[in-house]
Short mmCIF file of C-alpha atoms and ligand atoms in Angstrom, two decimals:
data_model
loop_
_atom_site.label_atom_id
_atom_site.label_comp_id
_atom_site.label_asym_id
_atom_site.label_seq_id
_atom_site.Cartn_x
_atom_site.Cartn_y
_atom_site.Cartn_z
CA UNK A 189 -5.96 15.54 23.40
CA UNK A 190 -9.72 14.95 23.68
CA UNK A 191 -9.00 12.05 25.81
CA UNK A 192 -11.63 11.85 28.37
CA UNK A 193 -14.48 13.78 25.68
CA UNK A 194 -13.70 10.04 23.61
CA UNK A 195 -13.89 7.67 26.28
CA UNK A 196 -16.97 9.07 27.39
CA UNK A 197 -18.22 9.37 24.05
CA UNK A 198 -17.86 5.46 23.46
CA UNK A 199 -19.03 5.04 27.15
CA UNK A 200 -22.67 6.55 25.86
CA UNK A 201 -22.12 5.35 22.45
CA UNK A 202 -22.92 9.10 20.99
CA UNK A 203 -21.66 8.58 17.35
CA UNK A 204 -22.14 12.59 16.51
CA UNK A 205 -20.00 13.38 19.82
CA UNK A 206 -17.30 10.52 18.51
CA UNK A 207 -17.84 12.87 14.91
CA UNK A 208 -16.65 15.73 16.97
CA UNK A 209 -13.29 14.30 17.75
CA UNK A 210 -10.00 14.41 16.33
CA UNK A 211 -9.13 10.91 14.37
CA UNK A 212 -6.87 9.88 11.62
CA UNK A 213 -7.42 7.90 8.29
CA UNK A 214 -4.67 6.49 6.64
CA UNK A 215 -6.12 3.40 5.06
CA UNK A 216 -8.27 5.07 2.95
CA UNK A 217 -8.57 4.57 -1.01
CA UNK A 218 -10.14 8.58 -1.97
CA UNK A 219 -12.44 7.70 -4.77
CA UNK A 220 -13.75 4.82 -2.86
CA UNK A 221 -13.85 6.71 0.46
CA UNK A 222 -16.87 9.02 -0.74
CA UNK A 223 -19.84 10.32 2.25
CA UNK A 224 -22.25 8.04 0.48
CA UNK A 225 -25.65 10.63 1.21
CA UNK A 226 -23.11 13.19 -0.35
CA UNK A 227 -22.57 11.36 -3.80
CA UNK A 228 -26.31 10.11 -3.70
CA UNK A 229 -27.56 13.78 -3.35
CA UNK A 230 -25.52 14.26 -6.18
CA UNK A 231 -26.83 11.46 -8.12
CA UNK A 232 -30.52 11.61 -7.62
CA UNK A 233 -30.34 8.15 -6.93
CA UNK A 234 -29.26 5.55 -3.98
CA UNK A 235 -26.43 3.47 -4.24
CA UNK A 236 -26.99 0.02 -3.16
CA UNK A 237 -25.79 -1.34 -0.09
CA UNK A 238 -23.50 -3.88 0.28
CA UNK A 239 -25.38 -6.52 3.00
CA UNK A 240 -23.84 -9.67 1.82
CA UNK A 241 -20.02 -10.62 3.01
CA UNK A 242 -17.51 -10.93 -0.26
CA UNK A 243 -14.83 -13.51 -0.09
CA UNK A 244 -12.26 -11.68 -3.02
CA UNK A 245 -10.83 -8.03 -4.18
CA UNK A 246 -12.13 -9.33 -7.31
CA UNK A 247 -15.67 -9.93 -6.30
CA UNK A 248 -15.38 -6.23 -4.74
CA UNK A 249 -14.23 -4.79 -8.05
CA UNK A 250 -17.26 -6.55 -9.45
CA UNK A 251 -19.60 -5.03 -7.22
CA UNK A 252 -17.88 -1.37 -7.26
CA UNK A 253 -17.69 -1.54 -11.03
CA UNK A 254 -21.34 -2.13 -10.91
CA UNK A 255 -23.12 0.20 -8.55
CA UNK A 256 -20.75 3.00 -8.00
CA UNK A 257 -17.82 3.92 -10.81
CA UNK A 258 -20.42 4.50 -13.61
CA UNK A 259 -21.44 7.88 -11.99
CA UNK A 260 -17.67 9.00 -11.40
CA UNK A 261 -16.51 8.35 -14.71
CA UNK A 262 -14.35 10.84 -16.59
CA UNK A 263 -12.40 14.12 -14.67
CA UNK A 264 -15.75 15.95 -13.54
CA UNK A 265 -16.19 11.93 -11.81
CA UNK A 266 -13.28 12.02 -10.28
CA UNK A 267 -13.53 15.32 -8.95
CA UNK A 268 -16.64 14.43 -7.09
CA UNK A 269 -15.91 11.40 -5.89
CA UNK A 270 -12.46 13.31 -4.79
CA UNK A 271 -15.00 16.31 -3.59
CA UNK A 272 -17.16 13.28 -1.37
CA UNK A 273 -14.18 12.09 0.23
CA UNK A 274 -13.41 15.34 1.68
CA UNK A 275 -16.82 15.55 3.07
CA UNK A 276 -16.31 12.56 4.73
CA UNK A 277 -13.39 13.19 6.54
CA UNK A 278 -14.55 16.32 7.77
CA UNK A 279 -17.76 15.13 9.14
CA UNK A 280 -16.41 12.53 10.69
CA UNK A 281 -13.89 13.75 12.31
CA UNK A 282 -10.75 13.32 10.36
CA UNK A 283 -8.53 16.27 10.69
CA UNK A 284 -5.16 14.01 9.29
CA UNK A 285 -6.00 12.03 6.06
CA UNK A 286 -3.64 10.08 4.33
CA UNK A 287 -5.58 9.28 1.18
CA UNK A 288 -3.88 7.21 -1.97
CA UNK A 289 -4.38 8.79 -5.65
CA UNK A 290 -3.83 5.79 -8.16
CA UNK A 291 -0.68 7.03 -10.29
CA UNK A 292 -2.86 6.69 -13.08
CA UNK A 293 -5.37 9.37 -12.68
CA UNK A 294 -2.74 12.03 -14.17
CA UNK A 295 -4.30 10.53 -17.54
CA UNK A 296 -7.54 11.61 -16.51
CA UNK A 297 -5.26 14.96 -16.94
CA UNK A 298 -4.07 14.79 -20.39
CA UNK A 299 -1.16 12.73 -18.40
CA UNK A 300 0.05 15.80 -16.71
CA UNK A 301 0.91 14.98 -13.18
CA UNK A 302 0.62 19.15 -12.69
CA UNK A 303 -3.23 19.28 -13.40
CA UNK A 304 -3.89 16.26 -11.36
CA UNK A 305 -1.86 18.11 -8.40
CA UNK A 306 -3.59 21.67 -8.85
CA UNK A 307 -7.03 19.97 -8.92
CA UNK A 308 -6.22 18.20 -5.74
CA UNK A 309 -5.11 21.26 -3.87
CA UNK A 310 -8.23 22.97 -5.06
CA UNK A 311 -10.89 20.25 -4.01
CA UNK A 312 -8.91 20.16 -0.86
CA UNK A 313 -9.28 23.77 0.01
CA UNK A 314 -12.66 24.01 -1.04
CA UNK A 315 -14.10 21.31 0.68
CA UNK A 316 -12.12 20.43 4.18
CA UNK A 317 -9.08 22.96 4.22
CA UNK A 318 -9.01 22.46 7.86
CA UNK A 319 -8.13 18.70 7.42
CA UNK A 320 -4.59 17.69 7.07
CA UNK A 321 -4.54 15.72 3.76
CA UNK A 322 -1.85 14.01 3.40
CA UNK A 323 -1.33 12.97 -0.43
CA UNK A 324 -0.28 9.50 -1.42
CA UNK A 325 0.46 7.64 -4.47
CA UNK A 326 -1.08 4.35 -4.84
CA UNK A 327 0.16 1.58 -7.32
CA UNK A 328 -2.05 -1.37 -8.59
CA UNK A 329 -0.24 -4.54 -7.92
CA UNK A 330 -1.37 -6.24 -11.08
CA UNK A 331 0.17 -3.46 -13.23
CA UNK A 332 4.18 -4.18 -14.05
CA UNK A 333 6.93 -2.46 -12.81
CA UNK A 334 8.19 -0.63 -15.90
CA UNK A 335 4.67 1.04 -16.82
CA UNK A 336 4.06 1.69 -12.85
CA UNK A 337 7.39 3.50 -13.13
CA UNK A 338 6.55 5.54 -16.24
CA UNK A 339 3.23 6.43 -14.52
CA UNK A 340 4.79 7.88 -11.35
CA UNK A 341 7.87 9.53 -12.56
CA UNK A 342 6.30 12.49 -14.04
CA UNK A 343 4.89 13.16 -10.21
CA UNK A 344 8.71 13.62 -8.64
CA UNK A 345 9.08 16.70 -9.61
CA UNK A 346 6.35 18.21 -7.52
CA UNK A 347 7.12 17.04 -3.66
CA UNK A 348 3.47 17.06 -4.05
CA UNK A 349 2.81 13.11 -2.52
CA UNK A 350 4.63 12.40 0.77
CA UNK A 351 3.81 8.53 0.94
CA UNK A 352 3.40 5.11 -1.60
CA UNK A 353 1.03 2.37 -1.29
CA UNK A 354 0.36 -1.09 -3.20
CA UNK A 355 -3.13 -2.72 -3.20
CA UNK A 356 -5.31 -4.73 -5.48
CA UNK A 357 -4.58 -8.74 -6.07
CA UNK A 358 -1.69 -9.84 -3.18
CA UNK A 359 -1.12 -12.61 -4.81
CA UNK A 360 -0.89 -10.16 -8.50
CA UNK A 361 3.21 -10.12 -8.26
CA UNK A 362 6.39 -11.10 -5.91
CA UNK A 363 6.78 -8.31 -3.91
CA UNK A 364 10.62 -8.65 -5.42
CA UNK A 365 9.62 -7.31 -8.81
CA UNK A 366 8.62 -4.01 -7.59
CA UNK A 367 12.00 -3.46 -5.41
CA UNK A 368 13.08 -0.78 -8.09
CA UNK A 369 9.72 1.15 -7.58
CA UNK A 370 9.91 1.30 -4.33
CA UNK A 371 14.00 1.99 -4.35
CA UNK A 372 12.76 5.13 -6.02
CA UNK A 373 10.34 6.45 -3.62
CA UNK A 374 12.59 5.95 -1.16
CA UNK A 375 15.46 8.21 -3.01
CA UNK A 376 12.84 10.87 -2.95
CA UNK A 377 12.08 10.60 0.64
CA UNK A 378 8.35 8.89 0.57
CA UNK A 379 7.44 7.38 3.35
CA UNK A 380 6.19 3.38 1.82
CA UNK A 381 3.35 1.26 2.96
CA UNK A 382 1.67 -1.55 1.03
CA UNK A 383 -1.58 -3.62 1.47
CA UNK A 384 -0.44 -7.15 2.68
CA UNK A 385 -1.12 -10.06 5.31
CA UNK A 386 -4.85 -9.34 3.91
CA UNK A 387 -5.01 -12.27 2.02
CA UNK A 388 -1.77 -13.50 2.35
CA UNK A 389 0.26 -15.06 4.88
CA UNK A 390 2.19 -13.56 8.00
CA UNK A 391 5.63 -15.04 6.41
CA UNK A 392 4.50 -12.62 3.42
CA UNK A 393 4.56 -9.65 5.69
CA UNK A 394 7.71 -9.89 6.88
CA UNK A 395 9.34 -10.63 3.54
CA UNK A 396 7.38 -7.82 1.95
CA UNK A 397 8.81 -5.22 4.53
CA UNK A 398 12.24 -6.55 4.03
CA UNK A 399 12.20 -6.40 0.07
CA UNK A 400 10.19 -3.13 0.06
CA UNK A 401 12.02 -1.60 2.87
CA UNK A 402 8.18 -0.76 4.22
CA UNK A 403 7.82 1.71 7.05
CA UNK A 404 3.44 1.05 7.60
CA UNK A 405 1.25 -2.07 6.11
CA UNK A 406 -2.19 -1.91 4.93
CA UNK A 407 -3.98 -4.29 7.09
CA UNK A 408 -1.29 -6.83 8.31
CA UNK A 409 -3.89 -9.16 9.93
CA UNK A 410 -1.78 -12.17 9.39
CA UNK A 411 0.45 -11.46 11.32
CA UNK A 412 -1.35 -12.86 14.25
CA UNK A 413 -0.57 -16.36 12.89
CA UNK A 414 3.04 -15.76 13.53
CA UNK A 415 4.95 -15.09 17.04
CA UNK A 416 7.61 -14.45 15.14
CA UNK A 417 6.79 -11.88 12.43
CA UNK A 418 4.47 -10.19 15.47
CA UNK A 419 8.30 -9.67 17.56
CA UNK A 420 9.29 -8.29 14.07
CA UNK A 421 6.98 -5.67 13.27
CA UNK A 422 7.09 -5.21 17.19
CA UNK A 423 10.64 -4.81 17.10
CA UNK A 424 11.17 -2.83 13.74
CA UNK A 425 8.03 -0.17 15.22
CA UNK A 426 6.27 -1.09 11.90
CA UNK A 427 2.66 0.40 11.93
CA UNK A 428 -0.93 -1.15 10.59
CA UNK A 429 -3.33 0.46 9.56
CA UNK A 430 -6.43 -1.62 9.71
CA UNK A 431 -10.01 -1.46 8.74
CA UNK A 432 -12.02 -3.92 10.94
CA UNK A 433 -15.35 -3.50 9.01
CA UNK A 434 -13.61 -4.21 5.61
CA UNK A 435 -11.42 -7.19 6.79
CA UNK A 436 -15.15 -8.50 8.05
CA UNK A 437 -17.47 -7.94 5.09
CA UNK A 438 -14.17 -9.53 2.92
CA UNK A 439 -14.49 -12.62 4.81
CA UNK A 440 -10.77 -11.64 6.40
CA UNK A 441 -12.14 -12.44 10.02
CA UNK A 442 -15.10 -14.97 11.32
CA UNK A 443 -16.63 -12.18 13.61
CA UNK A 444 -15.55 -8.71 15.08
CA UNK A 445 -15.27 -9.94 18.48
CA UNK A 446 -12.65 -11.90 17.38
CA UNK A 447 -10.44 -9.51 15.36
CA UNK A 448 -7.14 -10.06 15.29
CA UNK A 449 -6.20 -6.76 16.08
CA UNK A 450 -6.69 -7.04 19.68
CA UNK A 451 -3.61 -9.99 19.36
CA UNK A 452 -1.90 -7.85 17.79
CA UNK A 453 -2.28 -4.59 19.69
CA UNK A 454 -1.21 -7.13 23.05
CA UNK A 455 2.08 -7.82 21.01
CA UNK A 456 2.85 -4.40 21.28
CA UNK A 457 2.32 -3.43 17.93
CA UNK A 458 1.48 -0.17 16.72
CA UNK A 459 -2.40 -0.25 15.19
CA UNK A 460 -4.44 2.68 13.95
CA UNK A 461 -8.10 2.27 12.82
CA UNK A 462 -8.99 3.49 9.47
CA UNK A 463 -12.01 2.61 6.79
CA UNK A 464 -10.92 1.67 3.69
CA UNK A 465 -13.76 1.86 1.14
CA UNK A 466 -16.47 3.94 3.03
CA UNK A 467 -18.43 3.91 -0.33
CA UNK A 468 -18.85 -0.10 -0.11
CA UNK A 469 -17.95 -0.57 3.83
CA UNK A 470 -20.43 2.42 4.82
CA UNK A 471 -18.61 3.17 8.02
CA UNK A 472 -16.46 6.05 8.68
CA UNK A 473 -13.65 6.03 11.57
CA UNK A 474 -16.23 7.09 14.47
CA UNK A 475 -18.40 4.00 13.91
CA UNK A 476 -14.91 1.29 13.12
CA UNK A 477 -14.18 2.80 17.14
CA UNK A 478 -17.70 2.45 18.25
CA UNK A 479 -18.08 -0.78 16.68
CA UNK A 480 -14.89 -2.43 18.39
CA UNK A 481 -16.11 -1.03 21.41
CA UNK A 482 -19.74 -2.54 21.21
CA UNK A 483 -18.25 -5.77 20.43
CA UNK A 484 -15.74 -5.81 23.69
CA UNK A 485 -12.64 -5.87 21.69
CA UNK A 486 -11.07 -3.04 23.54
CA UNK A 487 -12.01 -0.39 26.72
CA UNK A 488 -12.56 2.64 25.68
CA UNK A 489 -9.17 3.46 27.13
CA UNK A 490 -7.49 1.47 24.68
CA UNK A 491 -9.36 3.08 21.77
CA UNK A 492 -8.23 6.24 22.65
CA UNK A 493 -4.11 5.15 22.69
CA UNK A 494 -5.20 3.82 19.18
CA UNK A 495 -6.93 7.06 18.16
CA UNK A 496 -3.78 8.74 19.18
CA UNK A 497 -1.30 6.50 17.04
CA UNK A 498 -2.97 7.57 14.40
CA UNK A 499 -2.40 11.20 14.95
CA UNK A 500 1.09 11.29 16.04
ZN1 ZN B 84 -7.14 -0.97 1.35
#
């Protein structure tokens, strides 16, 4: 679908045509994933860019904590950062988003898992009903298992969130001590992913889709440093979901033209292109495609079979 209006959208490099096509994001963190002129009208204000490669999650925290979550504190925050990353998707394009929810934000509920749901639901049909949102849990790493599971339980009895996903610090916790977690997702049918091989290892990959039982992986770039764990993700049809700008600006990769994912992609692995923080990264999915096909990484042929993994 759309095939030849993408290639020839990347051939002239029209960014509002490539705005017009169908694309997925499922590496995409919601209150982080906010149209940035959106929040900014809101504000009265512009939010700094981000110019400067980071090196750490921790240095990113810093810089998020300081020039974006102060004006999407509270519900009516979270709401409109919620409300921004709706925008987003639908002006660029996104007609399946698979956005993560931390499992804490029911507190910004009174706790109740409910309210968090029937606010969702509303900012979704308000904003982009025509985009398929596709709700996920997300779980900080640095938070134990036993209060991660207290936070999510009260969420299983709604069917509401169809997939899991860990991020924050890697290096936070063994995968191994959040096997019970993710034994419980599974139970109820959730489909689990989990941010690794970012800063960690391609051995750490592997093992974390073994422990977890993982069906996706948030970024995976490691991978590339392993034949081995490649022919396993290969082999098992396990799906990354990478964001090229953030794995840049993070100091993840020396230059774009380089990008792993291109090694990976010739391994026969399953990769879809997503964006990660659009707030901080400032590119939506239409510029990640033009961007790895300015920098030769793929033909515009090849971007389209990786626009289309996304959607099936
Ligand atoms: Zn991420």
């Amino acid at each position: 679908m759309y095939t030849k209006q993408f290639i020839e959208a990347l051939e002239n490099r029209n960014i509002e045509k490539l705005r017009s096509i169908p694309k997925s994001d499922l590496h995409n963190h919601s209150i982080l994933g906010g149209n940035l002129k959106y929040i900014e009208e809101w504000i009265g204000k512009k939010i700094p860019r981000l110019t400067k490669r980071i090196t750490s999650i921790e240095e990113m925290e810093a810089w998020v904590g300081k020039n974006y979550i102060p004006y999407v504190k509270g519900t009516s925050g979270f709401e409109k950062a919620i409300e921004a990353a709706f925008i987003q998707a639908k002006a660029d394009g996104v007609i399946k988003l698979e956005m993560s929810i931390d499992v804490y934000f029911r507190h910004l509920y009174n706790g109740s898992a409910e309210e968090l749901i029937k606010a969702l639901k509303r900012l979704h049909q308000e904003y982009a009903p025509e985009v398929n949102f596709i709700p996920e849990l997300g779980f900080n790493r640095s938070v134990s298992q036993e209060l991660l599971i207290e936070w999510f339980e009260p969420y299983l009895d709604y069917n509401y969130f169809k997939s899991v996903d860990l991020y924050g610090d890697e290096f936070a916790q063994p995968a191994s001590k959040l096997k019970q977690l993710y034994r419980m997702a599974k139970s109820k049918g959730l489909k689990l992913k989990a941010h690794v091989g970012e800063f960690g290892d391609a051995e750490s990959i592997q093992e974390t889709v073994e422990v977890l039982e993982l069906d996706e992986i948030q970024h995976g770039i490691s991978a590339v440093k392993s034949k081995s764990v490649m022919n396993f993700l290969q082999r098992n049809n396990i799906q990354l979901n990478i964001c090229p700008t953030s794995n840049y600006m993070l100091s993840r990769v020396e230059e774009i033209k380089n990008h792993p994912i291109r090694e990976l992609f010739d391994n026969g692995i399953k990769v879809t292109v997503n964006t990660d923080d659009v707030i901080v990264f400032q590119n939506g999915v239409s510029e990640e495609f033009l961007l790895l096909y300015d920098q030769g990484v793929f033909s515009a042929e090849e971007l389209d079979v990786i626009r289309m993994n996304g959607l099936r």
